CSV table of C-alpha atoms in Angstrom, one decimal:
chain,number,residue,atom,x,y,z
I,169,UNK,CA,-37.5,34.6,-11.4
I,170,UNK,CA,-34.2,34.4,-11.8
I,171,UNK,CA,-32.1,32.8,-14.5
I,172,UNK,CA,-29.8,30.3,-13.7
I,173,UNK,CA,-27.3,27.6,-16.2
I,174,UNK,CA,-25.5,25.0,-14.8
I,175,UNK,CA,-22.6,23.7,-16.5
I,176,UNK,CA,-20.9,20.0,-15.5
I,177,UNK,CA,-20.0,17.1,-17.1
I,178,UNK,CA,-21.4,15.6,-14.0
I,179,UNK,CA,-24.8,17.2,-15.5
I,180,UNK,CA,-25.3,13.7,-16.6
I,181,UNK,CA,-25.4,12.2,-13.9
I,182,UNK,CA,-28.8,11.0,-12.7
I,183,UNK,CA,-27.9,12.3,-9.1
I,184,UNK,CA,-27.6,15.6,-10.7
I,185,UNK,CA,-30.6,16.1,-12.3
I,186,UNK,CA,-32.6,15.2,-9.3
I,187,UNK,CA,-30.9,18.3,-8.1
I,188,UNK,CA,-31.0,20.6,-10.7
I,189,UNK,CA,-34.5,19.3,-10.8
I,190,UNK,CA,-34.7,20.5,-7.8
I,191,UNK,CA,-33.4,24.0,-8.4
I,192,UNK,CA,-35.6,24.2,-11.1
I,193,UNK,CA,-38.7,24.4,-8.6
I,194,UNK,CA,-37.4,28.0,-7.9
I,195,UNK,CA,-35.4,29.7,-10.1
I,196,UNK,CA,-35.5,29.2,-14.2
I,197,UNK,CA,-32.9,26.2,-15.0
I,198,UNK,CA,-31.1,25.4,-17.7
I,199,UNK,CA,-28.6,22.2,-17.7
I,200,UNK,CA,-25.4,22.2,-19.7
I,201,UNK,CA,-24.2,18.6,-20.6
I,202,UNK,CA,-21.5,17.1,-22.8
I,203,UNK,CA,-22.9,14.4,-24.7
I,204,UNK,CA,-19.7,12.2,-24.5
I,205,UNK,CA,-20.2,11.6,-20.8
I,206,UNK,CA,-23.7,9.5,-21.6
I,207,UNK,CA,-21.8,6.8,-23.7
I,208,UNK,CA,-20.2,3.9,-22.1
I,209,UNK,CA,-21.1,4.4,-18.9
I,210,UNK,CA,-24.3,3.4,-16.8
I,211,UNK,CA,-27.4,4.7,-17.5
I,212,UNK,CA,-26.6,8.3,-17.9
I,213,UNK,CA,-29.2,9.3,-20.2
I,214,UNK,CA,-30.1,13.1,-20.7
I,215,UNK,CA,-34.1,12.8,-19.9
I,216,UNK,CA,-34.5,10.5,-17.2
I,217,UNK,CA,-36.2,12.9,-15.0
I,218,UNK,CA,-39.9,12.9,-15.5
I,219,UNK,CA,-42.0,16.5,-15.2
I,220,UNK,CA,-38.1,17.9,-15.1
I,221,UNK,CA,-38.2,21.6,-14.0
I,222,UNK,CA,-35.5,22.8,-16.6
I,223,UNK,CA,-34.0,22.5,-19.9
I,224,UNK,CA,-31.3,20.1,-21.0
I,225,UNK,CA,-28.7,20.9,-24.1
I,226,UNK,CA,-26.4,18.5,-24.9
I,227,UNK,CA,-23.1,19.4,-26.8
I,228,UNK,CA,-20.6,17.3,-28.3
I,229,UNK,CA,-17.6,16.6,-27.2
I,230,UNK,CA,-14.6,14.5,-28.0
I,231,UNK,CA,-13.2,13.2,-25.1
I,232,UNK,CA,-13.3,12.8,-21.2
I,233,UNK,CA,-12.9,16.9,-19.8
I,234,UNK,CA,-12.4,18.2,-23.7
I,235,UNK,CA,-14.8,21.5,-23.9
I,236,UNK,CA,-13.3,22.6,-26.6
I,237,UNK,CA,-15.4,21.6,-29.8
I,238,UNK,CA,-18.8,22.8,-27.3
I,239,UNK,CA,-17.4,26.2,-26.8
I,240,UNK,CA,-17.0,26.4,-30.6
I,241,UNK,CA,-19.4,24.4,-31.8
I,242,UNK,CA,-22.6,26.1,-29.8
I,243,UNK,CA,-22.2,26.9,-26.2
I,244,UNK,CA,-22.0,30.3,-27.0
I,245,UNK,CA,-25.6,29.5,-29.0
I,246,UNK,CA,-26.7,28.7,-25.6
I,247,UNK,CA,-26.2,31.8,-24.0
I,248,UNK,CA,-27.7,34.1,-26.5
I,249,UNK,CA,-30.9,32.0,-26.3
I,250,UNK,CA,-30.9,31.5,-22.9
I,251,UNK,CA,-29.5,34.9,-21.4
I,252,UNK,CA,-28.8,33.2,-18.0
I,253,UNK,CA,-28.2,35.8,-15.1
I,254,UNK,CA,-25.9,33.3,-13.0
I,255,UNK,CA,-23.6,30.6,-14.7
I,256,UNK,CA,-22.9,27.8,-12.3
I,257,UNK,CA,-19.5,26.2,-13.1
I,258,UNK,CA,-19.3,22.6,-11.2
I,259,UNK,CA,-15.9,22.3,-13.5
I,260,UNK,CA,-12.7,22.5,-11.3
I,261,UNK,CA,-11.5,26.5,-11.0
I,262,UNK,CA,-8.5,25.4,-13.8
I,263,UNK,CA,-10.4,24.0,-15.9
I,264,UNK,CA,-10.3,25.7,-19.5
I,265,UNK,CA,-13.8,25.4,-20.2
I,266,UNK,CA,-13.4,28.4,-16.9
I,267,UNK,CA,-11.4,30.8,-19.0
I,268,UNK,CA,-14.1,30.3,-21.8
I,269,UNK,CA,-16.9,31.5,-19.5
I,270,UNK,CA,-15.3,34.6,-18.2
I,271,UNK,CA,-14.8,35.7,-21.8
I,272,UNK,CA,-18.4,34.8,-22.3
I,273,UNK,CA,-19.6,36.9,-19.3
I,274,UNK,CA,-17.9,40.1,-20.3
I,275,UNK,CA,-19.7,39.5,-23.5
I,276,UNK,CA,-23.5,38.4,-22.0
I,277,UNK,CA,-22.7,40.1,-18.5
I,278,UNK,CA,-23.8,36.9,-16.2
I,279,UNK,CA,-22.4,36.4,-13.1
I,280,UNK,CA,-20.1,33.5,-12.3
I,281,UNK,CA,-20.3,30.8,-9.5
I,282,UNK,CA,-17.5,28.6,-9.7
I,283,UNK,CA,-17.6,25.5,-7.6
I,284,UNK,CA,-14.6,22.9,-6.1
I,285,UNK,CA,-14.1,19.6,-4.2
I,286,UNK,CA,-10.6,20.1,-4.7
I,287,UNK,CA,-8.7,19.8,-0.8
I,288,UNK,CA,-5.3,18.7,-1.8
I,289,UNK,CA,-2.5,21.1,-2.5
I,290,UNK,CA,-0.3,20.3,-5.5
I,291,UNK,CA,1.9,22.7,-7.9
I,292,UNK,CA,0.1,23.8,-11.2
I,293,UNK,CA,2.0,24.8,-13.9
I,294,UNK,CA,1.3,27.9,-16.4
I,295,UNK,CA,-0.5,28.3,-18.0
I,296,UNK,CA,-3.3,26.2,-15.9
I,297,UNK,CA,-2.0,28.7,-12.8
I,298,UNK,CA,-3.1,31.8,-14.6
I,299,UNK,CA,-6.1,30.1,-15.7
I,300,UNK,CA,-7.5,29.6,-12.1
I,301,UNK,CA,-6.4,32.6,-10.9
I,302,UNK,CA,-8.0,34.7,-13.3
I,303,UNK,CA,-10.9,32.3,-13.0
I,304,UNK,CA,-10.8,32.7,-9.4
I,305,UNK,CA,-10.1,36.7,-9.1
I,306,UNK,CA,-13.2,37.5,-11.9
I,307,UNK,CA,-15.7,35.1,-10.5
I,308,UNK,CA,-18.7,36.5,-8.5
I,309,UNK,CA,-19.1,33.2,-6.5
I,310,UNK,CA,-16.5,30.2,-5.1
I,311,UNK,CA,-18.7,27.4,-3.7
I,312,UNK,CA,-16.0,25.5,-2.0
I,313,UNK,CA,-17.0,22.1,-1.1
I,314,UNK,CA,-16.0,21.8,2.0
I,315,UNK,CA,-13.0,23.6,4.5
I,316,UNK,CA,-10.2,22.8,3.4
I,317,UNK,CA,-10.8,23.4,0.2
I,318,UNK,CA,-11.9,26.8,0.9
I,319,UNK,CA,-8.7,27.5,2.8
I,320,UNK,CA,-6.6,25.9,0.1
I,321,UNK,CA,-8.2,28.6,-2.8
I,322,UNK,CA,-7.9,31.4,-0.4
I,323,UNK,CA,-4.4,30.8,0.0
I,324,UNK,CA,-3.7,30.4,-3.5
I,325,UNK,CA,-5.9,33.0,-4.9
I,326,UNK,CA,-6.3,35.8,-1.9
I,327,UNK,CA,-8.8,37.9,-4.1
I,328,UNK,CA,-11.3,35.0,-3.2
I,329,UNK,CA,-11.5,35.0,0.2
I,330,UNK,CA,-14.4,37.7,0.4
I,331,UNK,CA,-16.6,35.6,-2.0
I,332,UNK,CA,-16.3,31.9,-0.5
I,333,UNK,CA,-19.0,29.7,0.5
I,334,UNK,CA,-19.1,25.9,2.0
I,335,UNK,CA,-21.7,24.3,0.3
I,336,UNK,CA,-21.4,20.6,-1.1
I,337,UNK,CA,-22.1,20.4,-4.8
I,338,UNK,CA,-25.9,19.3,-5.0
I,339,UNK,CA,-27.8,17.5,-2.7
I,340,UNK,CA,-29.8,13.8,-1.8
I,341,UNK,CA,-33.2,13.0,-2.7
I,342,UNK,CA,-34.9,11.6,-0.1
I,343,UNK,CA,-38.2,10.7,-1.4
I,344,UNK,CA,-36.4,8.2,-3.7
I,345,UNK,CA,-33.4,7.4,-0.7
I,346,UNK,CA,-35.8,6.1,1.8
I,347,UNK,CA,-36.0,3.0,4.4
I,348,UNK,CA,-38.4,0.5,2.2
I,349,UNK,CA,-39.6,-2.7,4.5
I,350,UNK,CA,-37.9,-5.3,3.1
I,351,UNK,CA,-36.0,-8.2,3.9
I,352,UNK,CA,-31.9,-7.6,4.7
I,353,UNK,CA,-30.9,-10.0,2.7
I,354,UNK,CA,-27.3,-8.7,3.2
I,355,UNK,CA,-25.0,-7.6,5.7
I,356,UNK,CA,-22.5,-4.8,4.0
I,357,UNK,CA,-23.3,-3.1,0.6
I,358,UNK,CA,-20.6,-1.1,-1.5
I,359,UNK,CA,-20.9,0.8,-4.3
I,360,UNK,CA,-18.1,0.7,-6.8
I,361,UNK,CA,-17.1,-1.4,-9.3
I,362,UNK,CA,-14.2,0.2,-9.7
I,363,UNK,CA,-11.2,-0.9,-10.2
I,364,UNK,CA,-9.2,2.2,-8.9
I,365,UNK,CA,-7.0,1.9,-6.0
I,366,UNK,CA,-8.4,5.1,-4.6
I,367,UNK,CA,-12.3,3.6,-4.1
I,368,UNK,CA,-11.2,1.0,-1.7
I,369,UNK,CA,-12.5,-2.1,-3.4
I,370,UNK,CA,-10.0,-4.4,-2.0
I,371,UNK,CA,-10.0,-3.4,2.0
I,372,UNK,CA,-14.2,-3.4,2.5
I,373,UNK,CA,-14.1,-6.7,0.2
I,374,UNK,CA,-11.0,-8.6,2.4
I,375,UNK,CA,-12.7,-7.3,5.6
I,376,UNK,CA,-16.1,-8.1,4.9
I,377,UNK,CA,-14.6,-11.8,4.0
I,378,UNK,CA,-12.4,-12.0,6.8
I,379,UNK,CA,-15.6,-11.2,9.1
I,380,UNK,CA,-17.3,-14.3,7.4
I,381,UNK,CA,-20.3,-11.5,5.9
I,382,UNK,CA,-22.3,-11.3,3.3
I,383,UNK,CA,-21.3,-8.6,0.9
I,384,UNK,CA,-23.2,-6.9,-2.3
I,385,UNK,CA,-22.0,-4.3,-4.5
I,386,UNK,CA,-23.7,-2.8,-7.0
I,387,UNK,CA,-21.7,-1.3,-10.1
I,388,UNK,CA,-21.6,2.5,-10.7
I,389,UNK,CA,-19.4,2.6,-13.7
I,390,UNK,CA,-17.3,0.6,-15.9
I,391,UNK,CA,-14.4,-0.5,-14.6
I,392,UNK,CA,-15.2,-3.8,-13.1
I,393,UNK,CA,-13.6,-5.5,-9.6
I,394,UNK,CA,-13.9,-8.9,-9.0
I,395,UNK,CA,-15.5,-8.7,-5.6
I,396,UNK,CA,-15.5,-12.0,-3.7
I,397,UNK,CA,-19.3,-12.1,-2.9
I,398,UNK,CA,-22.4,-11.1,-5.4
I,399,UNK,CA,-21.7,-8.5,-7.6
I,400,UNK,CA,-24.9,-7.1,-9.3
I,401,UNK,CA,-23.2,-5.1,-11.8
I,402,UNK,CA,-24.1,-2.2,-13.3
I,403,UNK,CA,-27.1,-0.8,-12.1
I,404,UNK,CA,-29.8,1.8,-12.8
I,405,UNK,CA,-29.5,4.7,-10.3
I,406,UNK,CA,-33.3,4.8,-9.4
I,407,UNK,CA,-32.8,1.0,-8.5
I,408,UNK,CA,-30.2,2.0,-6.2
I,409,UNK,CA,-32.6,2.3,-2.9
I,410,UNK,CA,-33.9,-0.9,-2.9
I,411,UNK,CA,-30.2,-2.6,-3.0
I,412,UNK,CA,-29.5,-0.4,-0.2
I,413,UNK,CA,-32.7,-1.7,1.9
I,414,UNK,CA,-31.8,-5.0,1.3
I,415,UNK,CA,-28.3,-4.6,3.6
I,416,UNK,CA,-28.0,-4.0,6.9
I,417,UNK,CA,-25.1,-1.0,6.4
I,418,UNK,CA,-23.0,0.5,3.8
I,419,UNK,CA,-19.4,0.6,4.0
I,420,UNK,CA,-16.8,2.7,1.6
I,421,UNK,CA,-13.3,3.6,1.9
I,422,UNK,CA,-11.9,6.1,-0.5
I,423,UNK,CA,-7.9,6.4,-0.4
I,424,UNK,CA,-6.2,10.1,-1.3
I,425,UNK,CA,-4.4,10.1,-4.0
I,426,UNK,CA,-0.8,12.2,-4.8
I,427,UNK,CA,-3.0,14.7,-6.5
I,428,UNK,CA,-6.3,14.7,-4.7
I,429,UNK,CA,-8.3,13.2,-1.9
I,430,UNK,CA,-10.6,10.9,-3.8
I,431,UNK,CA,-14.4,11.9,-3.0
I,432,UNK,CA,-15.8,8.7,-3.8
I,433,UNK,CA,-18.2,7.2,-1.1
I,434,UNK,CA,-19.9,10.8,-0.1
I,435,UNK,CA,-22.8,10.5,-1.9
I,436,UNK,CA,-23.1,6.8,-1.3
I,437,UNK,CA,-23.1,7.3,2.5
I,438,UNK,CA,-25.6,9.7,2.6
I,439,UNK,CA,-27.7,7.9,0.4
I,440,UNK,CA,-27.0,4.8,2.7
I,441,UNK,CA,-28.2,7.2,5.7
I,442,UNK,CA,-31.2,8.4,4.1
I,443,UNK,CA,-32.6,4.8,3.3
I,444,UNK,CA,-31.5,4.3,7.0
I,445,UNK,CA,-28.5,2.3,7.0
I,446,UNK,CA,-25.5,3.0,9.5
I,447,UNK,CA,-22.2,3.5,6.9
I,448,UNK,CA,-18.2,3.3,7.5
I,449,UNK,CA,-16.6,5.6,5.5
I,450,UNK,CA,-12.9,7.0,5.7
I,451,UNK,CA,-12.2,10.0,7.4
I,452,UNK,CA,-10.2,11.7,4.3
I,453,UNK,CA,-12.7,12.7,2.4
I,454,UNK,CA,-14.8,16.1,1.8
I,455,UNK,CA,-18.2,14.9,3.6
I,456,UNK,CA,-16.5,14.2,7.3
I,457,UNK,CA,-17.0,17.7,8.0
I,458,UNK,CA,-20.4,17.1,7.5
I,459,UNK,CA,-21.0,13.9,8.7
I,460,UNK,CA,-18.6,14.0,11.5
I,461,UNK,CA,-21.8,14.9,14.0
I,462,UNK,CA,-22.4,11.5,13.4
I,463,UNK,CA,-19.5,9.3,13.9
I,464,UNK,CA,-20.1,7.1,16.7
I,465,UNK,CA,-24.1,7.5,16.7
I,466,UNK,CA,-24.7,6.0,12.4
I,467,UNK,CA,-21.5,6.9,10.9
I,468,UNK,CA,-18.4,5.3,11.8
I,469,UNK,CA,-15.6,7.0,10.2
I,470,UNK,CA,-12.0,4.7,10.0
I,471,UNK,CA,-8.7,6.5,9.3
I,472,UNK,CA,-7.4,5.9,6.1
I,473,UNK,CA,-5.8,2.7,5.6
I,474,UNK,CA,-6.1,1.3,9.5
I,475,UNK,CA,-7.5,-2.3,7.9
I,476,UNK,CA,-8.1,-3.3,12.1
I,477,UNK,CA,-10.2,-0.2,12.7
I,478,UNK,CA,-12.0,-1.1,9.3
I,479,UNK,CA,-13.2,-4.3,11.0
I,480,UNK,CA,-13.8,-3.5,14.0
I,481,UNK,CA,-16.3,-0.3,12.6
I,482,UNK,CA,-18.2,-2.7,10.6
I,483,UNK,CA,-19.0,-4.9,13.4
I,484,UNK,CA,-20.2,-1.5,15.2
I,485,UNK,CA,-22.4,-0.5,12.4
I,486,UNK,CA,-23.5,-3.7,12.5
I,487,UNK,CA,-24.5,-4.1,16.3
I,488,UNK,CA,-26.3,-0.2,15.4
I,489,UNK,CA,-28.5,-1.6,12.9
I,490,UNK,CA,-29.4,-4.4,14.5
I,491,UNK,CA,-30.7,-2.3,17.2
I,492,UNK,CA,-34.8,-3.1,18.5
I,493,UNK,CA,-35.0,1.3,19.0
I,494,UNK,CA,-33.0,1.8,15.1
I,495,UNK,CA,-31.5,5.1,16.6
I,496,UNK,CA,-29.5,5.1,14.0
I,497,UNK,CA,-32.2,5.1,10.9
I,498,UNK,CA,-33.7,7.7,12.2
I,499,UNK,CA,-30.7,9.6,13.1
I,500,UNK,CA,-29.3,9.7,10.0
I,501,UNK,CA,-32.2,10.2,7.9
I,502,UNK,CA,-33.2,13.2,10.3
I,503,UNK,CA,-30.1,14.6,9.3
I,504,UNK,CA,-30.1,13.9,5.5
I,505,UNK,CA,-33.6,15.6,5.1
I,506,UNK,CA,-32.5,18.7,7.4
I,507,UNK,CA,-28.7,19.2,6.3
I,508,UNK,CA,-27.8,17.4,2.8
I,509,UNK,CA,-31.4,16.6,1.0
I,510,UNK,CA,-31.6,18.2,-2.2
I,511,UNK,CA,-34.4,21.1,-1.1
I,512,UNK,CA,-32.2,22.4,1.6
I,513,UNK,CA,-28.8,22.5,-0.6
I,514,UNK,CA,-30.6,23.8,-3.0
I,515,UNK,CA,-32.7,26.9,-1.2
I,516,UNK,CA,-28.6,27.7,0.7
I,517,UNK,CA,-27.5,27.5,-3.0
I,518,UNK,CA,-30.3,30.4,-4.3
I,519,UNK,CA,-29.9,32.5,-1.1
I,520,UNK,CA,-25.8,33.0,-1.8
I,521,UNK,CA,-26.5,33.8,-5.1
I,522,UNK,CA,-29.5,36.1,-4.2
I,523,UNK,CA,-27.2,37.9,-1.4
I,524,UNK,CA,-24.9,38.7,-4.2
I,525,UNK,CA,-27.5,40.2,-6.7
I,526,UNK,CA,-28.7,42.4,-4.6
């Protein structure tokens, strides 16, 4: 079996662990985490996973992104106990925690899959540009998250091109996402609670009002938007499902930024689809080249900004999932389970890996 770490502060995330849960059903699994990621924030607690399928270390940290007191205060610990044959990397390629690793694999001889969302091209300074082109040049593995990204690395770092794969970065669950019968006690649901620019708060919240509709959202973190309609606060991931059943659609729309296009939304539109919900999303972000098979049938993708088209989409989703036939629940949970749940990412993510062992 092979032996496989995963390193992320997003490790702490519950939507993680379902997925490196998931990975854990095939190949050995052991999950990296910095400990300051689980304080202050929602319920981001290291064993929430029952019968988990691989080990957890957590290692302290000092702040947001900071590796530093980790590398020298145990990863390495880690790695001689552990041995891991593939080191998977969901840190950004210039990351320094990425410069760290490659010295560890010329000492423990692992092989390296570094991951990226990143799709927006901005200058980098030394020495963060020779950190991501060595990173970049001595991986084994660059899962690009979707294809622009992919072309953006290539172009930056042309040693790469030959070891690039589109892959998102985990998967959705979709024995917990599911359609539950229950009452839709709402007509639009966002996910947020963020006071960012760059999540949209303020256009689904002024259209949803403007449209006279009953909105919910439901809290993912803890910067806190005073949302017009009920705001349910901060809420347990593994409660998420049932406030998704209880609207009739999901609506998100993530703003790019100078520095990057914000992928905020993805997960929570997929998640929507899954529990069988139609969702309008922006068309800037990562996941439109995968759910742009979609748009028009349960996805109804509005280009960024266009407050009209924002209005006029919801009241499509809307009309969708009112349907008698729900084409669009089964639609877009038929394409969840066969394209984005968390056993098919995961089974593409082992066969890239395997393809390069052997």
């Amino acid at each position: 079996m092979v032996n496989v770490l995963v390193l992320a502060h997003s490790n702490v995330h519950p939507r993680q662990q379902l997925f490196i849960n998931e990975l854990g059903k095939y190949v050995k699994t052991t999950a990296v985490m910095p400990v300051y990621w689980t304080r202050g924030l929602t319920l981001r607690k290291p064993h929430l996973i029952d019968k988990r399928n691989f080990n957890v270390y957590m290692v302290d940290t000092s702040e947001p992104g900071n590796w530093w007191p980790a590398i020298w205060g145990g990863l390495e610990k880690i790695f001689a106990t552990e041995m891991p044959e593939w080191v998977i990397s969901w840190e950004e390629p210039f990351a320094m925690v990425n410069w760290q690793l490659l010295n560890l694999k010329e000492k423990y001889g692992f092989k390296l899959l570094v991951f990226s969302w990143e799709n927006s091209e901005y200058p980098i300074e030394d020495p963060w540009d020779k950190v991501y082109k060595k990173v970049l040049a001595s991986c084994d593995l660059l899962q690009a998250g979707n294809m622009e990204c992919a072309a953006l690395w290539k172009k930056r770092v042309p040693e790469v091109a030959g070891k690039t794969f589109l892959l998102p970065q985990a998967g959705v669950d979709t024995e917990l996402f599911k359609p539950l019968n229950m009452e839709k006690e709402y007509d639009v649901i966002f996910l947020g609670n963020h006071l960012w620019p760059q999540k949209g708060c303020a256009f689904v919240d002024v259209a949803t009002r403007e449209l006279n509709l009953k909105l919910i959202d439901v809290g993912e973190g803890p910067y806190e938007f005073r949302f017009s309609t009920k705001s349910v606060g901060y809420a347990d991931y593994f409660d998420l499902p049932k406030y998704y059943n209880s609207a009739k659609i999901g609506c998100a729309h993530s703003m790019d930024t100078p520095r990057w296009k914000e992928q905020f939304a993805n997960y929570f539109s997929v998640e929507c689809l899954a529990c069988g919900l139609p969702v309008v999303n922006s068309d800037t972000e990562a996941f439109k080249e995968y759910l742009s098979s979609l748009n028009g049938k349960c996805v109804f993708l509005t280009e960024m900004g266009d407050y009209a088209l924002i209005k006029k989409n919801i009241k499509k989703a809307l009309t969708k999932a009112l349907s008698p036939k729900q084409e669009a629940v089964d639609v877009g949970r038929t394409y969840v389970e066969k394209e984005l749940s968390n056993k098919v990412i995961a089974k593409r993510l082992i066969d890239c890996m395997k393809m390069k062992t052997q």
